[in-house]
Coordinates of C-alpha atoms in Angstrom, one line a residue:
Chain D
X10 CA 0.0 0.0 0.0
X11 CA 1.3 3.5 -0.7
X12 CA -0.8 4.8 1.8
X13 CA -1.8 8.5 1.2
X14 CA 0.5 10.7 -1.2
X15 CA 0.4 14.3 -2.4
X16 CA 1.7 15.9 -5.6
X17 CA 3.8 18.3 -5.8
X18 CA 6.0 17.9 -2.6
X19 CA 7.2 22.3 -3.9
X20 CA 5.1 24.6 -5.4
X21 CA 5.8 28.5 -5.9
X22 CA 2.9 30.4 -7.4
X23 CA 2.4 33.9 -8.3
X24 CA -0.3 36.2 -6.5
X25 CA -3.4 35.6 -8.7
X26 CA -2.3 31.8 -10.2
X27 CA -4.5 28.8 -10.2
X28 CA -3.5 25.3 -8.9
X29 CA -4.8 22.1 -8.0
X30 CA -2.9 20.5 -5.2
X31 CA -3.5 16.3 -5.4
X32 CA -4.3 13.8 -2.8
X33 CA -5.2 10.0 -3.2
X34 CA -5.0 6.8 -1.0
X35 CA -5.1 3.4 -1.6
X36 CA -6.8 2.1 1.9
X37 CA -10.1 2.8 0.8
X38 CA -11.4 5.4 3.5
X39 CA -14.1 7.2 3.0
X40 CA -13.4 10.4 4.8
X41 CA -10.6 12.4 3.7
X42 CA -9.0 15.8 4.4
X43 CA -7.2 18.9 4.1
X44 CA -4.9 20.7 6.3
X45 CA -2.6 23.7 6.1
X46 CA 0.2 23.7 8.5
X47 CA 1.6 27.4 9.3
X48 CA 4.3 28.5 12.0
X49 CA 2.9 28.9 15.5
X50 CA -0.9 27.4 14.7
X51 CA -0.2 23.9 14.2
X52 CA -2.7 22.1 11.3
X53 CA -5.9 23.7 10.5
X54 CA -8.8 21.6 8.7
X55 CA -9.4 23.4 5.1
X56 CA -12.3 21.1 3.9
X57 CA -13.3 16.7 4.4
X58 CA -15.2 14.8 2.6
X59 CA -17.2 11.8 4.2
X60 CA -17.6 9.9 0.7
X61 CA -17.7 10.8 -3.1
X62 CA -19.7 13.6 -4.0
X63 CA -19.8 14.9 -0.3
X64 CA -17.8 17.6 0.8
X65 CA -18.2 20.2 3.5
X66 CA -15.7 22.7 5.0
X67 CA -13.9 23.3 7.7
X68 CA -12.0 26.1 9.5
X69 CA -10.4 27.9 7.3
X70 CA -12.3 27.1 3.6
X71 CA -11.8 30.7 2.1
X72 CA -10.0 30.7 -1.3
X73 CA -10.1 26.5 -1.3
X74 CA -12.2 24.1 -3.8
X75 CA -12.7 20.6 -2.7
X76 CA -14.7 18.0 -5.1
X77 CA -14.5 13.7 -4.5
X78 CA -15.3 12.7 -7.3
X79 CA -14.1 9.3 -6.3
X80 CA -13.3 7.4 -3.1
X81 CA -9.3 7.6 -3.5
X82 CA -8.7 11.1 -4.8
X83 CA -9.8 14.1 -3.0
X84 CA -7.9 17.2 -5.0
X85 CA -7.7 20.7 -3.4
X86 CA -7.9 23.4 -5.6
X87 CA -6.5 27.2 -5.4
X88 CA -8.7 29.5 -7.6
X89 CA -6.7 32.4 -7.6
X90 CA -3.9 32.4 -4.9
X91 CA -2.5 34.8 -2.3
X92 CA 0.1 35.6 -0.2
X93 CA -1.9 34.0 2.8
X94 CA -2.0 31.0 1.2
X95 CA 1.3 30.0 1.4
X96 CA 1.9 27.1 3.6
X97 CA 2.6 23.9 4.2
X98 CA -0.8 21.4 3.2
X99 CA -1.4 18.0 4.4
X100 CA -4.1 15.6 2.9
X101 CA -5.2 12.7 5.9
X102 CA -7.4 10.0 5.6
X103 CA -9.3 7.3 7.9
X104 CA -11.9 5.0 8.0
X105 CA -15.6 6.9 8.6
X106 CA -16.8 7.5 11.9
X107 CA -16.0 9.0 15.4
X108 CA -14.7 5.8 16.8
X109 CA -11.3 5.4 18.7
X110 CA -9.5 3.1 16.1
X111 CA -10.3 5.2 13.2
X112 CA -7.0 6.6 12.5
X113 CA -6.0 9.4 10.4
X114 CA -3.4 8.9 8.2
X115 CA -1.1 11.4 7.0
X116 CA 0.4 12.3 3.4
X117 CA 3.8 13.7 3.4
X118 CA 2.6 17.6 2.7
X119 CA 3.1 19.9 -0.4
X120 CA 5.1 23.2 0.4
X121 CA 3.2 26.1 -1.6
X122 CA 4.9 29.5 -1.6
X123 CA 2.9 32.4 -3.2
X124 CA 4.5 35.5 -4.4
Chain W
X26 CA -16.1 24.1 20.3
X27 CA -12.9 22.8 21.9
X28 CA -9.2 24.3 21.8
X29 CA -5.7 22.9 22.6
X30 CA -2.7 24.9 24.3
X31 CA 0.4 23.5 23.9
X32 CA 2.4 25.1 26.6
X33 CA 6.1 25.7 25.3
X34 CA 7.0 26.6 21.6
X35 CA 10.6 25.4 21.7
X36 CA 12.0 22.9 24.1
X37 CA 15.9 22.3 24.0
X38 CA 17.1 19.3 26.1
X39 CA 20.1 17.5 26.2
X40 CA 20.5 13.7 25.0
X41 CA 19.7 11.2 27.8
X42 CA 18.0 13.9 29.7
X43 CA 14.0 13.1 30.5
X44 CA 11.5 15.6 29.1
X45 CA 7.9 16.7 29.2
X46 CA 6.4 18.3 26.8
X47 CA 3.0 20.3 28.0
X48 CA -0.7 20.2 26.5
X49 CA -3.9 21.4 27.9
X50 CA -7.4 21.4 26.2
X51 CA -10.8 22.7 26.7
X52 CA -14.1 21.3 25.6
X53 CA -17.6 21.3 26.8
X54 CA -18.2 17.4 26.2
X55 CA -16.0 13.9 26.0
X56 CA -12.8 13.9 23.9
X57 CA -10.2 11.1 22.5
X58 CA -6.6 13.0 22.9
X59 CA -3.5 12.0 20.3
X60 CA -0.1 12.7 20.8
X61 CA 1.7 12.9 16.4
X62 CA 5.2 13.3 15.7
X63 CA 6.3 15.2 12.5
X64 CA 10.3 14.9 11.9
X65 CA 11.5 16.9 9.4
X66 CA 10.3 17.6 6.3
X67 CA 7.7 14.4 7.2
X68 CA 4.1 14.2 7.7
X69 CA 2.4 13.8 10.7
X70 CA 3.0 10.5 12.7
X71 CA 0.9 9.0 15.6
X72 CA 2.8 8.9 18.7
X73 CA -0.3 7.9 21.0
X74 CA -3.9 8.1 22.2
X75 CA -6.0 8.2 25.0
X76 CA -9.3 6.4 24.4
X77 CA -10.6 5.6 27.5
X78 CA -9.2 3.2 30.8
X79 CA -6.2 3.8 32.2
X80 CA -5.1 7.2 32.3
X81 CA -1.1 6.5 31.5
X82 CA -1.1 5.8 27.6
X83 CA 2.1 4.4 26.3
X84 CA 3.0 4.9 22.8
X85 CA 6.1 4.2 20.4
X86 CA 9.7 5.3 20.8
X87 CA 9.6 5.0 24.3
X88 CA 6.9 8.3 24.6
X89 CA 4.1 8.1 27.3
X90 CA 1.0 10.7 28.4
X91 CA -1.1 10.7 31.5
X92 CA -4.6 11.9 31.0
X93 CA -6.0 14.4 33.7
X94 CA -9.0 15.0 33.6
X95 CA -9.6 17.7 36.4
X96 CA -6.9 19.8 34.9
X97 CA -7.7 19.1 31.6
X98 CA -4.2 17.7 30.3
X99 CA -2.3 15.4 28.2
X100 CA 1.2 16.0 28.8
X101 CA 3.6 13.9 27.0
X102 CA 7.0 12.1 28.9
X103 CA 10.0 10.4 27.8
X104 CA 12.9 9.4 30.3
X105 CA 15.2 9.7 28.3
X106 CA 15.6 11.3 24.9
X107 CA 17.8 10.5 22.3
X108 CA 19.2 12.7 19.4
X109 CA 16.6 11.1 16.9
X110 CA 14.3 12.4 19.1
X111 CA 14.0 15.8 17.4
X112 CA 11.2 16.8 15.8
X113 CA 7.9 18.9 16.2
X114 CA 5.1 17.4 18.3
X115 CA 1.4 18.6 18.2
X116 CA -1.2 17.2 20.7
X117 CA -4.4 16.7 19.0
X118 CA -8.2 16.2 20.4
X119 CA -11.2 15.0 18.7
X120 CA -14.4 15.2 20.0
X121 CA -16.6 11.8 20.9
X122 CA -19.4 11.1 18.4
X123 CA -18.3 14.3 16.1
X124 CA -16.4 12.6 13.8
X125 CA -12.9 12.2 12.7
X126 CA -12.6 15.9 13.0
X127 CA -9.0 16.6 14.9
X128 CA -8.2 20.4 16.6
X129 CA -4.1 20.1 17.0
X130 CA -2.2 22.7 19.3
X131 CA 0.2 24.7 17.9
X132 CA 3.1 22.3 18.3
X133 CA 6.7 22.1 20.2
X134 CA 9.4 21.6 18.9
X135 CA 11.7 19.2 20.7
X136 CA 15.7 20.4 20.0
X137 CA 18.1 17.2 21.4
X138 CA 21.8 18.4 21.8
X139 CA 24.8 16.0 22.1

């Protein structure tokens, strides 16, 4: 099993760009996530999904797209990027459901940097 | 809706020392607590959890936590650390019956010198 993995592990942007940052996993869980990890405020939820076709956001959505289209892929998308957004994102994933065993694991983060 | 404190930013210790590193929480109703490890340039890594039960949870590397409830903490404790040892750890709680929905601190960063 891979596990969870992100492309691209580097990304520098220009003020105003669009990007799609990619996530998939191979242990078929069906709730998935985004994080952003910034200096100070440890990892802050962007948007989950609970399955495909259902998303729904989390702390910080603004200037984030999620879609889940699929069980394995869960994409995050930029629409037109800023400063603020630059950060360090991690995708997770884990099996549905509040229980104790459920699990999230972690994919190795994409370092975006917006000029 | 619940927070987490992680106590001290940096924490610089020397190898073989112990150390504890500090995390407090606050929420209205039951949570699970987590202890994940991110070395460097990594993802995050689970260290440990408290479920329910016994209040001291051991986890890998040698890394335990003791669960208080009245003072609302999870502080994590090692006896002795070793230069590997280095990395950032965030304490993490998710709320029972909310889903998988983690709130992380802010993180420490453990610094081991020879």
């Amino acid at each position: 099993n891979a596990g969870v993995t992100q492309t691209p592990k580097f990304q520098v942007l220009k003020t105003g760009q669009s990007m799609t940052l990619q996530c998939a996993q191979d242990m078929n869980h069906e709730y998935m996530s985004w994080y952003r990890q910034d200096p100070g405020m440890g990892l802050r939820l962007i948007h989950y999904s609970v399955g495909a076709g259902i998303t729904d956001q989390g702390e910080v959505p603004n200037g984030y797209n999620v879609s889940r289209s699929t069980t394995e892929d869960f994409p995050l998308r930029l629409l037109s990027a800023a400063p603020s957004q630059t950060s360090v994102y991690f995708c997770a994933s884990s099996y549905l459901g509040g229980g104790p065993y459920n699990e999230q694991f972690f994919g190795p983060g994409t370092r975006l940097t917006v000029l | 809706a619940q927070s987490v404190t992680q106590l001290d930013s940096q924490v610089p210790v020397f190898e073989e020392a112990p150390v504890e590193l500090r995390c407090n929480y606050s929420s209205s109703v039951s949570v699970y607590l987590f202890w994940y490890v991110q070395y460097p340039n990594q993802g995050l890594q689970l260290l440990l959890k408290y479920l329910s039960g016994s209040t001291l949870v051991k986890g890998i590397n040698g890394f335990e936590a003791e669960f208080n409830k009245s003072q609302t903490s999870f502080h994590l404790r090692k006896p002795s650390v070793h230069i590997s040892d280095t990395a950032e750890y965030f304490c993490a709680v998710r709320v029972l019956k909310a889903g998988n929905m983690l709130t992380f601190g802010g993180g420490t960063r453990l610094m081991v010198k020879p």
